[in-house]
Amino acid sequence: MAEDDVRLPRAFVERAAELDDRDPLRAFRAEFVLPEGVLAYLDGNSLGRPLVVTRDRLARFVDGEWGERLIRAWDETWLARPTAVGDLIGRAVLGAAPGQTVVADSTTVLLYKLVRAAVDARPGRGEIIADTENFPTDRYVLTAVAAETGRTVRWIEPDPATGVRPAEVEALLSDRTALVVLSHVAYKSAYIADLPGITAAAHRAGALVLWDLCHSAGVVEVGLDAADVDLAVGCSYKFLNGGPGAPAWAYVAQRLQDRLVQPIAGWMGHAEPFAMGPEYRPAPGIRRFLSGTPPVLAMIPLEDMLTLIERAGLPAIRAKSVSLTEYAVAVADEVLAPLGVVVASPRDPDHRAGHVLLEHDAMATVVEELWRRGVIPDFRRPRGLRIGLSPLSTSFAELATALGHVRQLLATRGG
Ligand SMILES: Cc1ncc(COP(=O)(O)O)c(C=O)c1O
Ligand SMILES: Nc1c(O)cccc1C(=O)C[C@H](N)C(=O)O
């Protein structure tokens, strides 16, 4: 293979073709918008592709619910959308019974609301357990709530490649722990934490636990009710393909809902929003975690993708996800490692979610050139190229194409 050849070795190209031929989900790719100029899109763990059906649904919404029903649509359908779509998310990807999931705000805002509500429900417990490798917005919210409430964050410093292990959490748990906040899937390495194990350990210490599922929802089976999780949040623009700025969602276990008070008391979380009365009275159940007017328009792409996920089935989606990341790791080991690339994601597929982190000092410039070529993964400091693999919209051929360009750029870089 010539250095400047952008193709992978024939064996890998043929394996990709075989895997596509055998892929039981291969027909779903055609339901996404696939522009010619994008050779390979490997960033669905940041922003998922749009569905073709959404283009038509948005047009119908403008003419129908918005353009013709107008303000009447609030009572007819829109006011119920946050919990209706929440229940769809709960059923399709969270393993959550109805009445426990609501769509609203952004992940950051919902994180603040649930973290604050949780620590206020544990007065006298002055510690929050978190980790230094979590996404910045989680760390910033936790630091702010700790400052607001006179609490201390106990930071775990996990090995970036392995993520937070139960023993590291247990070492910090005590009767001073109010809340444990972790990402189920690490945003850099894609490490899948032991959600049931850590949840049980937190409960043994009398603490609440909140899971950030941004990199899990839609690509990893979660099982919130089965694991007796208290609280969870997630975004919907990654593997739920809700589109840029799509709303987030929150899960609050039924047993906790009427015992928690969230700090942003807005009219949409009121028991009777249109009474417009003098006093705030929280709505019963999950609606009390709403604050302002729901992002109705922004829920349309999300509804379409949840329908697709239910058609495909999360077990099949997870199985393809594992095949895709296994293929990426095999190419990295056999073709990229001789060029200095290191796989910085778990080797065990049971602990690896929907993306793979490949490290090399040249990755920042490699990603810049890849984007110019229409090959779109993303870069995370200090030296990580993230290969995001959305199972329903990504083909093995597309993945092989992308990795061929990565190889060629590393093989021909000067210096
Ligand atoms: C783990 C995690 N939490 C939170 C966020 C972002 O939160 P927001 O949707 O509020 O920007 C992201 C990425 O966008 C993320 O990866
Ligand atoms: N949420 C994002 C945004 O608003 C702009 C650009 C990127 C994003 C992302 O999704 C970042 C992503 N959570 C990450 O894992 O890095």
XYZ file of C-alpha atoms and ligand atoms in Angstrom:
447
model
C 0.000 0.000 0.000
C 1.555 3.328 -1.075
C 2.042 5.853 1.745
C -0.314 8.326 0.114
C -3.005 5.715 -0.552
C -6.149 6.768 1.366
C -7.515 3.222 1.361
C -7.029 0.747 4.158
C -5.308 -2.577 3.362
C -7.555 -4.726 1.148
C -8.371 -7.173 3.963
C -9.977 -4.397 6.028
C -11.846 -2.975 3.046
C -13.245 -6.431 2.298
C -14.121 -7.025 5.966
C -16.054 -3.724 6.020
C -17.983 -4.786 2.920
C -18.793 -8.143 4.504
C -19.948 -6.493 7.746
C -22.205 -4.111 5.809
C -23.665 -7.010 3.813
C -24.428 -8.899 7.028
C -25.668 -5.846 8.969
C -29.332 -6.440 9.932
C -29.723 -2.669 10.473
C -28.111 -1.574 7.190
C -31.425 -0.384 5.665
C -31.836 2.299 8.350
C -28.922 4.382 6.982
C -31.000 5.446 3.964
C -33.501 7.149 6.300
C -30.919 9.823 7.198
C -29.894 12.909 5.201
C -26.640 11.811 3.506
C -25.077 14.763 1.630
C -22.587 13.961 -1.153
C -19.879 16.238 0.253
C -19.582 14.223 3.497
C -17.289 11.265 2.844
C -17.635 9.932 6.370
C -19.495 11.344 9.381
C -18.105 10.042 12.673
C -19.319 12.655 15.162
C -22.794 11.438 16.089
C -21.597 11.330 19.697
C -21.628 15.115 19.476
C -24.374 15.797 16.909
C -26.431 13.083 15.211
C -27.516 13.318 11.572
C -31.056 14.488 10.648
C -33.723 12.117 9.398
C -35.317 12.665 5.975
C -38.775 12.249 7.531
C -38.089 15.190 9.860
C -37.751 17.555 6.917
C -41.332 16.749 5.886
C -42.688 16.678 9.441
C -41.342 20.159 10.198
C -42.988 21.513 7.047
C -46.308 19.895 8.041
C -45.969 21.270 11.565
C -45.506 24.820 10.264
C -48.585 24.536 8.071
C -50.701 22.537 10.507
C -50.221 22.615 14.281
C -48.466 26.012 14.230
C -49.860 27.731 11.129
C -53.472 26.569 11.370
C -54.143 25.513 15.002
C -51.992 28.349 16.385
C -52.543 29.130 20.089
C -55.239 26.433 20.278
C -52.525 23.811 19.912
C -51.216 24.451 23.428
C -54.260 22.867 25.038
C -54.739 20.378 22.193
C -51.247 18.859 22.308
C -48.249 21.034 23.123
C -48.653 21.313 26.922
C -48.532 17.526 27.185
C -45.469 17.130 24.920
C -42.766 17.359 27.664
C -44.134 14.320 29.495
C -45.417 12.513 26.389
C -42.011 12.676 24.706
C -40.391 12.008 28.075
C -42.326 8.759 28.359
C -41.231 7.859 24.817
C -37.580 8.328 25.845
C -38.193 6.320 28.999
C -39.724 3.440 27.036
C -37.366 3.451 24.055
C -33.957 3.960 25.686
C -34.011 4.368 29.489
C -35.871 1.373 30.856
C -38.094 3.849 32.715
C -41.797 3.362 33.395
C -44.147 6.196 32.350
C -44.431 9.326 34.485
C -40.708 9.554 35.353
C -39.100 11.382 32.428
C -39.652 14.944 31.241
C -38.217 16.942 28.323
C -37.067 20.493 29.045
C -34.236 23.007 29.178
C -30.655 21.952 28.448
C -28.614 19.252 30.159
C -26.756 21.893 32.123
C -29.933 23.543 33.445
C -31.548 20.207 34.328
C -28.325 19.143 36.043
C -28.477 22.259 38.185
C -32.144 21.726 39.047
C -31.726 18.060 40.021
C -28.400 18.491 41.849
C -29.833 21.321 43.909
C -33.068 19.418 44.629
C -31.079 16.323 45.646
C -28.688 18.017 48.086
C -31.566 20.000 49.612
C -33.247 16.641 50.263
C -30.152 15.508 52.211
C -29.713 18.308 54.792
C -26.811 17.713 57.163
C -24.868 15.819 54.516
C -22.104 18.159 53.348
C -20.383 16.163 50.591
C -20.941 15.515 46.891
C -18.888 12.838 45.126
C -17.883 13.492 41.501
C -14.912 12.943 39.192
C -12.371 15.160 37.486
C -12.801 13.445 34.092
C -16.524 14.256 33.852
C -17.753 16.709 31.246
C -16.935 20.337 32.118
C -20.543 21.473 32.490
C -21.146 18.772 35.127
C -18.052 19.794 37.068
C -18.937 23.499 36.867
C -22.535 22.933 38.036
C -21.377 20.796 40.961
C -18.769 23.339 42.020
C -21.406 26.091 41.887
C -24.008 24.152 43.888
C -21.376 23.218 46.485
C -20.481 26.907 46.850
C -24.179 27.895 47.016
C -25.010 25.347 49.707
C -21.775 25.306 51.720
C -20.878 21.783 50.672
C -17.666 20.117 49.540
C -17.116 18.180 46.308
C -14.969 15.070 46.820
C -13.265 14.622 43.460
C -12.256 11.186 42.215
C -9.312 11.365 39.797
C -9.917 8.303 37.622
C -7.565 6.816 35.063
C -8.879 8.541 31.883
C -8.852 5.277 29.946
C -10.832 3.312 32.513
C -13.211 5.801 34.052
C -14.628 5.694 37.572
C -14.638 2.291 39.282
C -17.026 1.290 42.112
C -14.133 0.944 44.602
C -13.123 4.567 43.990
C -16.650 5.730 44.815
C -16.973 3.439 47.836
C -13.697 4.780 49.253
C -15.316 8.237 49.549
C -18.886 7.280 50.525
C -19.939 8.007 54.115
C -22.859 9.337 56.137
C -21.667 12.768 55.024
C -22.406 12.009 51.363
C -25.514 13.759 50.033
C -25.153 12.915 46.351
C -23.003 11.051 43.824
C -22.906 12.552 40.297
C -21.189 10.638 37.458
C -21.436 10.139 33.706
C -22.525 6.630 32.777
C -20.299 6.852 29.671
C -17.081 8.880 29.820
C -17.186 11.546 27.104
C -13.558 11.053 26.071
C -12.792 7.363 26.478
C -16.361 5.959 26.066
C -15.825 3.912 29.243
C -19.135 2.502 30.573
C -19.314 2.809 34.366
C -20.937 0.142 36.571
C -24.224 1.996 36.982
C -26.048 -0.673 39.034
C -23.034 -1.312 41.288
C -22.302 2.331 42.034
C -26.007 3.114 42.503
C -26.330 0.325 45.067
C -23.193 1.472 46.899
C -24.495 5.051 47.096
C -27.816 3.815 48.502
C -26.047 1.717 51.164
C -24.484 4.969 52.374
C -27.856 6.776 52.327
C -26.813 9.000 49.406
C -28.740 9.849 46.252
C -27.180 9.217 42.831
C -27.545 11.214 39.600
C -26.305 9.765 36.296
C -25.459 11.864 33.229
C -26.540 9.709 30.259
C -25.549 12.030 27.390
C -23.295 9.408 25.789
C -25.472 6.410 26.722
C -29.028 7.267 25.663
C -29.811 5.614 22.352
C -26.640 3.539 22.050
C -26.221 1.640 25.344
C -28.938 -0.212 27.265
C -29.382 1.623 30.574
C -32.175 0.077 32.711
C -32.836 2.930 35.167
C -35.833 1.373 36.966
C -34.132 -2.023 37.218
C -31.048 -0.426 38.797
C -33.190 1.600 41.211
C -31.591 4.841 39.989
C -32.770 8.046 41.690
C -32.024 10.754 39.091
C -30.654 11.027 35.567
C -30.247 13.676 32.871
C -29.265 13.571 29.224
C -29.151 15.541 26.008
C -31.046 14.527 22.867
C -28.798 15.785 20.066
C -26.317 12.879 20.085
C -27.587 9.315 19.592
C -31.187 10.558 19.832
C -30.605 12.787 16.743
C -32.718 15.634 18.120
C -30.697 18.248 16.222
C -28.564 21.192 17.348
C -29.972 22.797 20.504
C -32.455 19.977 20.991
C -33.912 19.891 24.507
C -32.570 17.747 27.304
C -34.526 15.351 29.496
C -34.580 14.446 33.172
C -35.532 11.212 34.909
C -36.779 11.337 38.533
C -37.799 8.045 40.125
C -41.495 8.023 41.056
C -40.700 7.422 44.742
C -38.751 10.702 44.913
C -40.824 13.093 42.817
C -43.055 14.617 45.476
C -40.192 14.733 47.992
C -37.913 16.932 45.841
C -38.141 20.690 45.373
C -36.377 22.049 42.282
C -34.997 25.606 42.504
C -36.404 27.207 39.328
C -40.061 27.606 40.268
C -41.637 28.597 36.946
C -45.240 28.623 35.836
C -45.004 25.456 33.751
C -44.062 23.489 36.882
C -47.106 24.895 38.722
C -50.066 22.668 39.577
C -52.315 25.055 37.594
C -50.193 27.142 35.196
C -53.116 29.157 33.810
C -54.625 29.955 37.219
C -51.797 32.480 37.302
C -52.347 32.664 41.055
C -50.314 34.550 43.666
C -48.533 31.524 45.137
C -46.346 28.875 43.519
C -47.762 25.383 44.052
C -45.679 22.605 42.433
C -47.440 20.253 40.069
C -47.789 16.703 41.332
C -45.311 14.216 39.866
C -42.725 14.747 37.135
C -44.243 17.985 35.796
C -42.927 19.829 38.868
C -39.454 19.656 37.269
C -40.613 21.923 34.427
C -39.987 25.649 34.675
C -40.754 27.618 31.493
C -42.448 27.094 28.155
C -41.480 23.767 26.546
C -39.433 23.743 23.278
C -42.226 22.163 21.206
C -40.680 22.753 17.773
C -37.365 21.297 18.914
C -38.997 18.041 20.014
C -40.053 17.071 16.490
C -36.719 15.584 15.295
C -36.410 13.760 18.627
C -39.848 12.169 18.265
C -38.905 10.926 14.785
C -35.668 9.336 15.999
C -37.331 7.664 18.977
C -39.756 6.039 16.545
C -36.787 4.765 14.509
C -34.996 3.466 17.621
C -38.095 1.534 18.652
C -38.346 0.039 15.156
C -34.709 -1.088 15.278
C -34.678 -2.100 18.953
C -31.962 -1.040 21.408
C -30.399 -4.523 21.712
C -29.771 -4.626 17.944
C -28.471 -1.051 18.040
C -26.053 -1.950 20.853
C -24.899 -5.063 18.987
C -24.061 -3.035 15.874
C -22.382 -0.380 18.011
C -20.064 -3.037 19.457
C -19.278 -4.358 15.956
C -18.434 -0.852 14.748
C -16.148 -0.051 17.692
C -14.524 -3.511 17.480
C -13.731 -2.829 13.794
C -12.251 0.586 14.654
C -10.072 -0.932 17.402
C -8.860 -3.718 15.066
C -7.820 -1.182 12.405
C -6.160 0.978 15.044
C -4.181 -1.976 16.378
C -3.073 -3.350 13.017
C -2.777 -0.284 10.777
C -2.491 2.832 12.952
C -0.460 1.592 15.919
C 2.702 1.250 13.743
C 2.296 4.996 13.104
C 2.219 5.750 16.827
C -1.542 5.721 17.465
C -2.756 4.459 20.860
C -6.283 3.166 21.553
C -7.437 5.138 24.644
C -10.844 3.454 24.997
C -11.596 0.236 26.891
C -10.597 -2.999 25.141
C -13.508 -4.823 26.781
C -16.595 -4.088 24.640
C -18.803 -4.564 27.720
C -17.190 -1.382 29.059
C -17.000 0.525 25.748
C -19.920 2.616 24.471
C -20.498 4.186 21.052
C -17.210 5.892 20.311
C -13.470 5.148 20.248
C -10.680 7.517 21.323
C -7.451 7.293 19.322
C -4.474 9.233 20.665
C -1.490 10.690 18.820
C 0.351 14.027 19.099
C -0.680 14.974 15.556
C -4.439 14.460 16.003
C -5.344 18.164 16.229
C -3.895 18.856 12.764
C -5.096 15.508 11.394
C -8.702 16.334 12.336
C -8.425 19.791 10.745
C -7.362 18.220 7.422
C -9.955 15.460 7.727
C -12.737 18.050 8.055
C -11.438 19.766 4.924
C -11.784 16.437 3.108
C -15.341 15.840 4.362
C -14.264 13.196 6.880
C -15.762 14.311 10.197
C -14.712 12.855 13.540
C -13.829 15.262 16.344
C -10.853 16.199 18.490
C -10.626 16.345 22.267
C -7.583 17.666 24.082
C -4.850 16.839 24.655
C -4.270 14.407 21.781
C -7.525 12.536 21.134
C -9.327 11.854 17.887
C -12.844 10.640 18.747
C -14.512 8.250 16.309
C -18.243 8.607 17.050
C -20.240 5.670 15.641
C -24.015 6.134 15.442
C -25.222 2.591 14.684
C -28.322 3.402 12.607
C -26.651 5.950 10.306
C -23.052 4.683 10.046
C -21.814 2.032 7.615
C -18.644 -0.016 8.015
C -17.536 1.233 4.575
C -17.849 4.811 5.841
C -15.765 3.928 8.896
C -13.126 2.226 6.731
C -12.953 5.288 4.472
C -12.389 7.574 7.454
C -9.680 5.390 9.002
C -7.940 5.152 5.622
C -7.642 8.933 5.543
C -6.347 8.966 9.133
C -3.676 6.427 8.168
C -2.618 8.358 5.078
C -2.369 11.667 6.964
C -0.238 10.131 9.718
C 1.937 8.200 7.237
C 2.697 11.242 5.095
C 2.971 13.949 7.762
C 6.278 15.734 7.857
C 8.352 15.998 11.021
C -21.524 14.209 29.474
C -22.114 15.502 28.960
N -22.899 16.257 29.788
C -23.437 17.443 29.360
C -23.200 17.876 28.070
C -23.707 19.200 27.566
O -24.697 19.796 28.181
P -25.620 20.863 27.407
O -26.552 20.062 26.581
O -26.256 21.623 28.499
O -24.712 21.707 26.540
C -22.397 17.100 27.188
C -22.118 17.494 25.783
O -22.629 18.329 25.179
C -21.843 15.912 27.648
O -21.055 15.167 26.841
N -23.156 20.118 23.003
C -22.243 20.587 22.081
C -22.397 21.873 21.578
O -23.427 22.617 22.032
C -21.497 22.375 20.621
C -20.436 21.529 20.197
C -20.276 20.254 20.717
C -21.178 19.803 21.657
C -21.022 18.480 22.249
O -21.963 17.714 22.210
C -19.802 18.140 22.990
C -19.940 16.736 23.472
N -20.850 16.651 24.599
C -18.627 16.119 23.865
O -18.684 14.988 24.327
O -17.584 16.696 23.710
